[in-house]
Each structure stands twice: as structure tokens, then as C-alpha cells.
PDB file of C-alpha atoms in Angstrom:
ATOM      1  CA  MET A   1     -49.220-132.154 -63.518  1.00  0.00           C
ATOM      2  CA  ALA A   2     -53.243-133.012 -63.764  1.00  0.00           C
ATOM      3  CA  ARG A   3     -55.509-132.771 -61.058  1.00  0.00           C
ATOM      4  CA  ALA A   4     -57.904-134.843 -60.007  1.00  0.00           C
ATOM      5  CA  GLY A   5     -61.533-134.999 -61.615  1.00  0.00           C
ATOM      6  CA  ARG A   6     -60.319-133.398 -65.318  1.00  0.00           C
ATOM      7  CA  ARG A   7     -61.176-134.928 -68.251  1.00  0.00           C
ATOM      8  CA  GLN A   8     -59.028-137.873 -69.895  1.00  0.00           C
ATOM      9  CA  ASP A   9     -58.940-136.031 -72.783  1.00  0.00           C
ATOM     10  CA  ASP A  10     -57.041-132.895 -71.502  1.00  0.00           C
ATOM     11  CA  GLU A  11     -59.550-130.633 -72.599  1.00  0.00           C
ATOM     12  CA  ILE A  12     -59.805-127.819 -70.113  1.00  0.00           C
ATOM     13  CA  SER A  13     -62.055-124.735 -70.908  1.00  0.00           C
ATOM     14  CA  VAL A  14     -60.618-121.237 -70.573  1.00  0.00           C
ATOM     15  CA  ALA A  15     -62.541-120.712 -67.606  1.00  0.00           C
ATOM     16  CA  GLU A  16     -61.338-123.483 -65.820  1.00  0.00           C
ATOM     17  CA  LEU A  17     -57.449-122.763 -66.295  1.00  0.00           C
ATOM     18  CA  LEU A  18     -58.082-119.625 -65.297  1.00  0.00           C
ATOM     19  CA  ARG A  19     -59.896-120.672 -62.169  1.00  0.00           C
ATOM     20  CA  GLU A  20     -57.338-122.948 -60.984  1.00  0.00           C
ATOM     21  CA  THR A  21     -54.192-120.152 -62.178  1.00  0.00           C
ATOM     22  CA  GLY A  22     -55.988-117.939 -60.408  1.00  0.00           C
ATOM     23  CA  ALA A  23     -55.332-115.368 -63.240  1.00  0.00           C
ATOM     24  CA  THR A  24     -57.343-112.251 -64.227  1.00  0.00           C
ATOM     25  CA  PRO A  25     -58.762-112.394 -67.861  1.00  0.00           C
ATOM     26  CA  ARG A  26     -58.345-109.828 -69.992  1.00  0.00           C
ATOM     27  CA  SER A  27     -59.551-108.506 -72.845  1.00  0.00           C
ATOM     28  CA  LEU A  28     -58.818-106.003 -75.702  1.00  0.00           C
ATOM     29  CA  GLY A  29     -61.341-104.514 -75.702  1.00  0.00           C
ATOM     30  CA  GLY A  30     -63.923-104.502 -72.945  1.00  0.00           C
ATOM     31  CA  PRO A  31     -63.372-104.763 -69.036  1.00  0.00           C
ATOM     32  CA  PRO A  32     -61.705-106.739 -67.361  1.00  0.00           C
ATOM     33  CA  GLU A  33     -63.894-109.769 -66.010  1.00  0.00           C
ATOM     34  CA  ALA A  34     -64.784-109.663 -62.175  1.00  0.00           C
ATOM     35  CA  THR A  35     -62.933-112.504 -60.329  1.00  0.00           C
ATOM     36  CA  PRO A  36     -64.873-114.326 -58.042  1.00  0.00           C
ATOM     37  CA  ALA A  37     -64.405-113.685 -54.480  1.00  0.00           C
ATOM     38  CA  ARG A  38     -61.608-115.878 -52.804  1.00  0.00           C
ATOM     39  CA  ASP A  39     -62.292-117.444 -49.530  1.00  0.00           C
ATOM     40  CA  GLU A  40     -59.842-114.909 -48.206  1.00  0.00           C
ATOM     41  CA  ASP A  41     -61.200-112.556 -48.962  1.00  0.00           C
ATOM     42  CA  THR A  42     -64.183-112.975 -46.775  1.00  0.00           C
ATOM     43  CA  GLY A  43     -64.145-112.692 -42.963  1.00  0.00           C
ATOM     44  CA  ASP A  44     -62.260-112.213 -40.169  1.00  0.00           C
ATOM     45  CA  GLY A  45     -58.827-111.505 -41.805  1.00  0.00           C
ATOM     46  CA  TYR A  46     -60.610-109.253 -44.494  1.00  0.00           C
ATOM     47  CA  ARG A  47     -61.410-106.894 -41.678  1.00  0.00           C
ATOM     48  CA  GLU A  48     -58.443-106.619 -40.097  1.00  0.00           C
ATOM     49  CA  ARG A  49     -56.776-105.783 -42.900  1.00  0.00           C
ATOM     50  CA  LEU A  50     -59.629-102.866 -43.680  1.00  0.00           C
ATOM     51  CA  GLU A  51     -59.361-101.780 -40.023  1.00  0.00           C
ATOM     52  CA  GLN A  52     -55.252-102.373 -40.381  1.00  0.00           C
ATOM     53  CA  ARG A  53     -55.810 -99.742 -43.781  1.00  0.00           C
ATOM     54  CA  ALA A  54     -58.027 -97.617 -42.014  1.00  0.00           C
ATOM     55  CA  ARG A  55     -55.709 -97.555 -39.372  1.00  0.00           C
ATOM     56  CA  GLU A  56     -52.786 -96.038 -42.165  1.00  0.00           C
ATOM     57  CA  ALA A  57     -54.622 -93.707 -43.138  1.00  0.00           C
ATOM     58  CA  ALA A  58     -55.656 -92.137 -40.202  1.00  0.00           C
ATOM     59  CA  ALA A  59     -52.100 -91.781 -38.979  1.00  0.00           C
ATOM     60  CA  ALA A  60     -51.096 -90.535 -42.456  1.00  0.00           C
ATOM     61  CA  GLN A  61     -53.551 -87.853 -41.824  1.00  0.00           C
ATOM     62  CA  GLN A  62     -52.471 -87.267 -38.896  1.00  0.00           C
ATOM     63  CA  ARG A  63     -49.588 -86.970 -39.613  1.00  0.00           C
ATOM     64  CA  ALA A  64     -49.699 -84.209 -42.468  1.00  0.00           C
ATOM     65  CA  GLY A  65     -52.198 -82.044 -40.028  1.00  0.00           C
ATOM     66  CA  ARG A  66     -49.206 -81.784 -37.900  1.00  0.00           C
ATOM     67  CA  ARG A  67     -47.151 -81.382 -40.794  1.00  0.00           C
ATOM     68  CA  ILE A  68     -49.405 -78.218 -41.808  1.00  0.00           C
ATOM     69  CA  ARG A  69     -49.671 -76.587 -38.097  1.00  0.00           C
ATOM     70  CA  TRP A  70     -45.655 -76.704 -38.144  1.00  0.00           C
ATOM     71  CA  VAL A  71     -46.175 -75.342 -41.156  1.00  0.00           C
ATOM     72  CA  SER A  72     -48.329 -72.453 -40.018  1.00  0.00           C
ATOM     73  CA  ALA A  73     -46.435 -71.925 -37.108  1.00  0.00           C
ATOM     74  CA  VAL A  74     -42.761 -71.308 -38.857  1.00  0.00           C
ATOM     75  CA  GLY A  75     -44.518 -69.102 -41.321  1.00  0.00           C
ATOM     76  CA  GLY A  76     -46.195 -66.861 -39.131  1.00  0.00           C
ATOM     77  CA  ALA A  77     -42.608 -66.380 -36.791  1.00  0.00           C
ATOM     78  CA  VAL A  78     -40.994 -65.974 -39.772  1.00  0.00           C
ATOM     79  CA  VAL A  79     -43.876 -62.756 -40.820  1.00  0.00           C
ATOM     80  CA  VAL A  80     -43.485 -61.635 -37.852  1.00  0.00           C
ATOM     81  CA  VAL A  81     -40.532 -61.688 -37.337  1.00  0.00           C
ATOM     82  CA  GLY A  82     -40.088 -59.711 -40.480  1.00  0.00           C
ATOM     83  CA  SER A  83     -42.741 -57.440 -40.051  1.00  0.00           C
ATOM     84  CA  LEU A  84     -39.641 -57.076 -36.195  1.00  0.00           C
ATOM     85  CA  VAL A  85     -36.800 -55.910 -38.394  1.00  0.00           C
ATOM     86  CA  LEU A  86     -38.807 -53.475 -41.441  1.00  0.00           C
ATOM     87  CA  ILE A  87     -40.126 -51.573 -38.124  1.00  0.00           C
ATOM     88  CA  ALA A  88     -37.289 -50.911 -36.812  1.00  0.00           C
ATOM     89  CA  VAL A  89     -35.310 -50.243 -40.100  1.00  0.00           C
ATOM     90  CA  THR A  90     -37.702 -47.407 -40.420  1.00  0.00           C
ATOM     91  CA  SER A  91     -37.348 -46.235 -37.347  1.00  0.00           C
ATOM     92  CA  GLU A  92     -33.902 -45.886 -38.181  1.00  0.00           C
ATOM     93  CA  SER A  93     -33.941 -44.156 -40.859  1.00  0.00           C
ATOM     94  CA  SER A  94     -36.720 -41.986 -39.869  1.00  0.00           C
ATOM     95  CA  PRO A  95     -35.174 -38.489 -38.257  1.00  0.00           C
ATOM     96  CA  GLY A  96     -38.159 -37.662 -36.707  1.00  0.00           C
ATOM     97  CA  ARG A  97     -39.566 -41.065 -34.638  1.00  0.00           C
ATOM     98  CA  GLN A  98     -35.954 -41.586 -34.127  1.00  0.00           C
ATOM     99  CA  ALA A  99     -35.165 -38.247 -32.364  1.00  0.00           C
ATOM    100  CA  ALA A 100     -39.557 -39.291 -30.648  1.00  0.00           C
ATOM    101  CA  LEU A 101     -37.643 -42.566 -29.636  1.00  0.00           C
ATOM    102  CA  THR A 102     -34.747 -41.291 -28.223  1.00  0.00           C
ATOM    103  CA  PRO A 103     -34.401 -40.961 -23.982  1.00  0.00           C
ATOM    104  CA  ASP A 104     -33.433 -37.577 -24.013  1.00  0.00           C
ATOM    105  CA  SER A 105     -36.956 -36.305 -24.340  1.00  0.00           C
ATOM    106  CA  LEU A 106     -39.233 -38.466 -21.865  1.00  0.00           C
ATOM    107  CA  ALA A 107     -39.917 -37.551 -19.315  1.00  0.00           C
ATOM    108  CA  PRO A 108     -38.131 -37.853 -15.958  1.00  0.00           C
ATOM    109  CA  ALA A 109     -39.544 -40.819 -13.629  1.00  0.00           C
ATOM    110  CA  THR A 110     -40.493 -39.015 -10.757  1.00  0.00           C
ATOM    111  CA  THR A 111     -39.457 -42.203  -8.380  1.00  0.00           C
ATOM    112  CA  ALA A 112     -35.252 -43.464  -9.163  1.00  0.00           C
ATOM    113  CA  PRO A 113     -35.189 -47.055  -9.347  1.00  0.00           C
ATOM    114  CA  ARG A 114     -33.227 -48.624  -6.429  1.00  0.00           C
ATOM    115  CA  SER A 115     -29.354 -49.152  -6.952  1.00  0.00           C
ATOM    116  CA  THR A 116     -27.735 -51.475  -4.228  1.00  0.00           C
ATOM    117  CA  THR A 117     -25.108 -50.053  -5.341  1.00  0.00           C
ATOM    118  CA  PRO A 118     -23.547 -47.834  -2.675  1.00  0.00           C
ATOM    119  CA  VAL A 119     -23.431 -43.848  -4.002  1.00  0.00           C
ATOM    120  CA  PRO A 120     -19.763 -42.602  -2.872  1.00  0.00           C
ATOM    121  CA  VAL A 121     -20.057 -39.352  -1.086  1.00  0.00           C
ATOM    122  CA  LYS A 122     -19.327 -35.836  -2.010  1.00  0.00           C
ATOM    123  CA  PRO A 123     -17.265 -34.071  -0.459  1.00  0.00           C
ATOM    124  CA  ASN A 124     -18.134 -30.467  -0.089  1.00  0.00           C
ATOM    125  CA  PRO A 125     -16.698 -27.949  -2.301  1.00  0.00           C
ATOM    126  CA  THR A 126     -14.370 -25.568  -0.792  1.00  0.00           C
ATOM    127  CA  PRO A 127     -15.974 -21.875  -0.277  1.00  0.00           C
ATOM    128  CA  ILE A 128     -14.882 -19.052  -2.766  1.00  0.00           C
ATOM    129  CA  PRO A 129     -13.965 -16.103  -0.383  1.00  0.00           C
ATOM    130  CA  THR A 130     -16.920 -13.658  -0.833  1.00  0.00           C
ATOM    131  CA  VAL A 131     -13.659 -10.931  -1.670  1.00  0.00           C
ATOM    132  CA  LEU A 132     -12.870 -13.411  -4.454  1.00  0.00           C
ATOM    133  CA  ARG A 133     -16.552 -13.834  -5.922  1.00  0.00           C
ATOM    134  CA  GLN A 134     -17.113 -10.185  -6.004  1.00  0.00           C
ATOM    135  CA  THR A 135     -13.459  -9.446  -8.020  1.00  0.00           C
ATOM    136  CA  GLU A 136     -15.025 -11.837 -10.904  1.00  0.00           C
ATOM    137  CA  SER A 137     -18.450 -10.756 -11.820  1.00  0.00           C
ATOM    138  CA  SER A 138     -18.241  -6.902 -10.834  1.00  0.00           C
ATOM    139  CA  ALA A 139     -16.776  -5.066 -13.913  1.00  0.00           C
ATOM    140  CA  PRO A 140     -13.675  -2.985 -13.403  1.00  0.00           C
ATOM    141  CA  PRO A 141     -14.982   0.523 -12.867  1.00  0.00           C
ATOM    142  CA  PRO A 142     -14.934   2.870 -16.051  1.00  0.00           C
ATOM    143  CA  PRO A 143     -12.473   5.468 -15.902  1.00  0.00           C
ATOM    144  CA  ARG A 144     -13.720   9.016 -14.885  1.00  0.00           C
ATOM    145  CA  THR A 145     -13.541  11.651 -17.297  1.00  0.00           C
ATOM    146  CA  GLN A 146     -11.833  14.640 -15.507  1.00  0.00           C
ATOM    147  CA  ALA A 147     -13.439  17.898 -16.672  1.00  0.00           C
ATOM    148  CA  PRO A 148     -11.231  20.047 -17.659  1.00  0.00           C
ATOM    149  CA  PRO A 149      -9.017  22.987 -16.101  1.00  0.00           C
ATOM    150  CA  VAL A 150     -10.805  25.984 -16.070  1.00  0.00           C
ATOM    151  CA  GLU A 151      -9.557  28.914 -17.461  1.00  0.00           C
ATOM    152  CA  THR A 152      -7.378  31.361 -15.980  1.00  0.00           C
ATOM    153  CA  ALA A 153      -7.937  34.565 -16.371  1.00  0.00           C
ATOM    154  CA  THR A 154      -5.313  36.666 -17.801  1.00  0.00           C
ATOM    155  CA  CYS A 155      -6.579  39.955 -18.174  1.00  0.00           C
ATOM    156  CA  VAL A 156      -8.971  42.173 -15.984  1.00  0.00           C
ATOM    157  CA  VAL A 157     -11.519  44.788 -17.989  1.00  0.00           C
ATOM    158  CA  ARG A 158     -13.597  47.477 -15.981  1.00  0.00           C
ATOM    159  CA  PHE A 159     -16.262  48.810 -18.249  1.00  0.00           C
ATOM    160  CA  SER A 160     -17.770  52.659 -16.850  1.00  0.00           C
ATOM    161  CA  VAL A 161     -20.348  54.672 -18.183  1.00  0.00           C
ATOM    162  CA  THR A 162     -19.738  58.245 -16.874  1.00  0.00           C
ATOM    163  CA  ASP A 163     -22.148  60.567 -18.477  1.00  0.00           C
ATOM    164  CA  GLN A 164     -25.216  59.155 -20.316  1.00  0.00           C
ATOM    165  CA  TRP A 165     -28.297  61.913 -21.657  1.00  0.00           C
ATOM    166  CA  ASN A 166     -31.414  60.804 -24.015  1.00  0.00           C
ATOM    167  CA  ASP A 167     -29.601  58.799 -26.503  1.00  0.00           C
ATOM    168  CA  GLY A 168     -26.173  58.590 -25.692  1.00  0.00           C
ATOM    169  CA  PHE A 169     -23.619  57.939 -22.953  1.00  0.00           C
ATOM    170  CA  THR A 170     -19.732  58.575 -22.121  1.00  0.00           C
ATOM    171  CA  ALA A 171     -18.065  55.425 -20.972  1.00  0.00           C
ATOM    172  CA  GLY A 172     -13.861  54.553 -20.106  1.00  0.00           C
ATOM    173  CA  VAL A 173     -12.686  51.129 -20.365  1.00  0.00           C
ATOM    174  CA  ALA A 174      -9.419  50.634 -18.510  1.00  0.00           C
ATOM    175  CA  ILE A 175      -7.202  47.030 -19.123  1.00  0.00           C
ATOM    176  CA  THR A 176      -5.663  45.365 -16.520  1.00  0.00           C
ATOM    177  CA  ASN A 177      -2.739  42.583 -17.351  1.00  0.00           C
ATOM    178  CA  LYS A 178      -2.659  39.714 -14.405  1.00  0.00           C
ATOM    179  CA  GLY A 179      -0.370  37.052 -16.820  1.00  0.00           C
ATOM    180  CA  SER A 180       3.070  36.748 -16.965  1.00  0.00           C
ATOM    181  CA  GLY A 181       4.304  37.945 -19.808  1.00  0.00           C
ATOM    182  CA  THR A 182       4.509  41.407 -21.413  1.00  0.00           C
ATOM    183  CA  LEU A 183       1.171  42.248 -24.195  1.00  0.00           C
ATOM    184  CA  SER A 184       2.467  44.089 -27.346  1.00  0.00           C
ATOM    185  CA  PRO A 185       0.403  45.168 -28.962  1.00  0.00           C
ATOM    186  CA  TRP A 186      -2.826  44.407 -27.394  1.00  0.00           C
ATOM    187  CA  THR A 187      -6.346  44.185 -29.144  1.00  0.00           C
ATOM    188  CA  LEU A 188      -9.773  44.119 -26.808  1.00  0.00           C
ATOM    189  CA  SER A 189     -12.539  43.132 -27.900  1.00  0.00           C
ATOM    190  CA  TRP A 190     -16.489  42.850 -26.645  1.00  0.00           C
ATOM    191  CA  THR A 191     -20.119  42.067 -27.684  1.00  0.00           C
ATOM    192  CA  PHE A 192     -23.201  44.776 -27.228  1.00  0.00           C
ATOM    193  CA  THR A 193     -26.130  43.410 -25.247  1.00  0.00           C
ATOM    194  CA  ALA A 194     -28.415  45.798 -25.801  1.00  0.00           C
ATOM    195  CA  GLY A 195     -27.441  47.393 -29.471  1.00  0.00           C
ATOM    196  CA  GLN A 196     -25.122  50.066 -28.174  1.00  0.00           C
ATOM    197  CA  ARG A 197     -22.927  51.535 -31.249  1.00  0.00           C
ATOM    198  CA  VAL A 198     -19.752  53.386 -31.126  1.00  0.00           C
ATOM    199  CA  THR A 199     -19.679  57.082 -32.158  1.00  0.00           C
ATOM    200  CA  HIS A 200     -16.460  58.158 -31.470  1.00  0.00           C
ATOM    201  CA  GLY A 201     -13.446  56.744 -29.097  1.00  0.00           C
ATOM    202  CA  TRP A 202      -9.690  58.117 -27.552  1.00  0.00           C
ATOM    203  CA  ASP A 203      -6.896  55.742 -27.192  1.00  0.00           C
ATOM    204  CA  GLY A 204      -7.486  53.285 -28.945  1.00  0.00           C
ATOM    205  CA  LYS A 205      -8.523  52.701 -32.836  1.00  0.00           C
ATOM    206  CA  TYR A 206     -12.515  51.571 -32.086  1.00  0.00           C
ATOM    207  CA  SER A 207     -14.145  49.772 -34.746  1.00  0.00           C
ATOM    208  CA  GLN A 208     -17.887  47.614 -34.587  1.00  0.00           C
ATOM    209  CA  SER A 209     -19.343  44.975 -36.378  1.00  0.00           C
ATOM    210  CA  GLY A 210     -22.908  44.667 -36.067  1.00  0.00           C
ATOM    211  CA  SER A 211     -22.592  44.149 -31.575  1.00  0.00           C
ATOM    212  CA  ARG A 212     -18.916  42.899 -32.055  1.00  0.00           C
ATOM    213  CA  VAL A 213     -16.825  45.967 -30.884  1.00  0.00           C
ATOM    214  CA  THR A 214     -12.963  45.851 -31.199  1.00  0.00           C
ATOM    215  CA  VAL A 215      -9.641  48.115 -30.231  1.00  0.00           C
ATOM    216  CA  ILE A 216      -6.988  47.846 -31.158  1.00  0.00           C
ATOM    217  CA  ALA A 217      -4.234  49.648 -29.143  1.00  0.00           C
ATOM    218  CA  GLU A 218      -2.334  52.881 -30.083  1.00  0.00           C
ATOM    219  CA  SER A 219       1.653  52.952 -30.517  1.00  0.00           C
ATOM    220  CA  TYR A 220       2.243  55.221 -27.380  1.00  0.00           C
ATOM    221  CA  ASN A 221       0.277  52.316 -25.489  1.00  0.00           C
ATOM    222  CA  ALA A 222       0.835  49.122 -27.135  1.00  0.00           C
ATOM    223  CA  THR A 223       2.691  47.524 -24.155  1.00  0.00           C
ATOM    224  CA  LEU A 224       1.172  46.535 -21.851  1.00  0.00           C
ATOM    225  CA  ALA A 225       3.666  44.589 -19.350  1.00  0.00           C
ATOM    226  CA  PRO A 226       2.670  42.332 -16.542  1.00  0.00           C
ATOM    227  CA  GLY A 227       0.363  43.943 -13.869  1.00  0.00           C
ATOM    228  CA  ALA A 228       0.524  46.820 -15.243  1.00  0.00           C
ATOM    229  CA  THR A 229      -2.740  48.936 -16.298  1.00  0.00           C
ATOM    230  CA  VAL A 230      -4.081  50.499 -19.530  1.00  0.00           C
ATOM    231  CA  SER A 231      -6.963  52.982 -19.638  1.00  0.00           C
ATOM    232  CA  THR A 232      -9.417  54.164 -23.053  1.00  0.00           C
ATOM    233  CA  GLY A 233     -12.138  55.769 -23.755  1.00  0.00           C
ATOM    234  CA  LEU A 234     -15.653  55.795 -26.161  1.00  0.00           C
ATOM    235  CA  ASN A 235     -18.808  57.893 -26.768  1.00  0.00           C
ATOM    236  CA  GLY A 236     -21.977  55.911 -28.264  1.00  0.00           C
ATOM    237  CA  ALA A 237     -25.235  56.366 -28.963  1.00  0.00           C
ATOM    238  CA  PHE A 238     -28.036  53.178 -27.328  1.00  0.00           C
ATOM    239  CA  ASP A 239     -31.802  53.859 -28.614  1.00  0.00           C
ATOM    240  CA  HIS A 240     -33.344  50.949 -25.834  1.00  0.00           C
ATOM    241  CA  GLY A 241     -31.275  50.367 -22.705  1.00  0.00           C
ATOM    242  CA  ASN A 242     -27.192  50.930 -22.449  1.00  0.00           C
ATOM    243  CA  PRO A 243     -26.122  47.883 -20.116  1.00  0.00           C
ATOM    244  CA  ALA A 244     -22.927  47.621 -20.196  1.00  0.00           C
ATOM    245  CA  PRO A 245     -20.980  44.615 -21.092  1.00  0.00           C
ATOM    246  CA  THR A 246     -20.042  41.453 -19.587  1.00  0.00           C
ATOM    247  CA  ALA A 247     -17.919  39.555 -21.448  1.00  0.00           C
ATOM    248  CA  PHE A 248     -14.122  40.794 -22.711  1.00  0.00           C
ATOM    249  CA  THR A 249     -11.237  39.129 -24.591  1.00  0.00           C
ATOM    250  CA  LEU A 250      -7.655  40.089 -25.010  1.00  0.00           C
ATOM    251  CA  ASN A 251      -5.965  39.218 -27.736  1.00  0.00           C
ATOM    252  CA  GLY A 252      -7.816  36.021 -27.601  1.00  0.00           C
ATOM    253  CA  ALA A 253      -8.063  35.093 -23.917  1.00  0.00           C
ATOM    254  CA  ARG A 254     -11.122  35.486 -21.778  1.00  0.00           C
ATOM    255  CA  CYS A 255     -11.216  38.557 -19.505  1.00  0.00           C
ATOM    256  CA  ASP A 256     -13.350  39.005 -16.451  1.00  0.00           C
ATOM    257  CA  ALA A 257     -15.325  41.661 -15.884  1.00  0.00           C
ATOM    258  CA  GLY A 258     -14.416  44.624 -12.958  1.00  0.00           C
TER     259      GLY A 258
END
């Protein structure tokens, strides 16, 4: 439909055609031609559209800011939780740290926490008799060691010096059987303490080894009945005194000195 004012020969320029259709001319090699401002792009309507776009841009920025803050908060919480988990795992895997965190190693609190639960009263334990405690705590006394019984001499020997001179002496020896059995034959022994020496003997066979003197019975006095006494004698010599011997044995048994 032709508009009013068009030329009668229907010739119209490109600029007029673009103005009527509202199209924007584009060239193949150059920038588009500027489109003249329309009436609707100026005035109050255009200002309102700009303000609306500004408000929408501000609202988008606020929403983006809230999203960024939310993501930051969530990321921080994740980092904190991960750190706590790592610390807990490290503490459980370390024996030294676990021992250090054990409640038993802490010092006991000086003030006990208040408890609303009533504490049951324990009855007093039955006292243990003193005699029983002493019996359990004291060790049994060690067994007493009895001393061996003193061997009773079964004979008595009387050594008597009957004569003495500068370097010699004569002595008699009497042997009494105090035992309950008959001794046959018998052998008497003693030890001189001052180095005396036997030079001659009778009623017995004398021999000497060092200070030890041994007398063996003769055949005629070889039997010594219980309670009986047999006598023998000797001559001897000395250099540094002549004390009488005090220790005698008869057939290996100890005899008292009479």
C-alpha cells in the first residue's frame, strides 16, 4: 500500500524505503549505518527502561554476591571439618599422644562433681579376729635344731706320775670300763702336750708316733669286763716339762680323765 506523498511514478529511494520499513541497512564491507533515533527511544519511556535494566543488573550482582558468600562459608566449613577429622585420626594413631590424652594420666580433680544420685551406704566390714590376722601374717617358726646328745664316756683313765727326775719320769696308767659290754682286746691312746717320749713300758705293748702314744693289751690282760680296771705303766723322758695328758680314747671311744 502506497503511502501519501509518494511520487506518482512510484519511484522511491533506498533511504525512504528503509525509513518506511524501519530496517537497518548493512553493507558488505563496512559498518552499519547509524539508525536515526526513534521517538520511542527518547523521553520518559526510555529513562524508565534504563532504570529497570539498572535495577535488574543490581539484583543480579546481589544474587551473585550471596552465592559467592555462601560458597565461601561452605568451603570454610569443609576445611575446618576436614582439619578436625585429620587431627582426630592423627591423635588415635599416635600411641604417645593417645597416652597423653588418656584420662587416667590427668591429675584427679580437687572438687568432686555434685551428683543427684544418692550414694548407697556400705555396711562396715566384719572385723577379723586379732588371732586370725596374726596367724595369717606371721610365718611359721623355723624348726628348732636340737644339739646332738653328748656322748657319754664308757671308760675312765687315771694317768699318775709316780717318780720324776731331771729329764725323766715314771708313770702308772689305770683303765676302768664303765660301759655295759666287755672289751676284749682293748687299745688305749693319748697325746703328750710337751713333747714327752716313752722309753719303756709294761703290762702293755707301747708305741709312739710323734706325740701320739698307743698301748695294746697283752694276752693276759686283754679282757676288760664291765666295771673292771686294768693297770699298765711306763718310763719316759722330757725336755720342757712333764704335764699329764688329759684326752684318752679306748677302742676309739672317748674316755674321761680321772
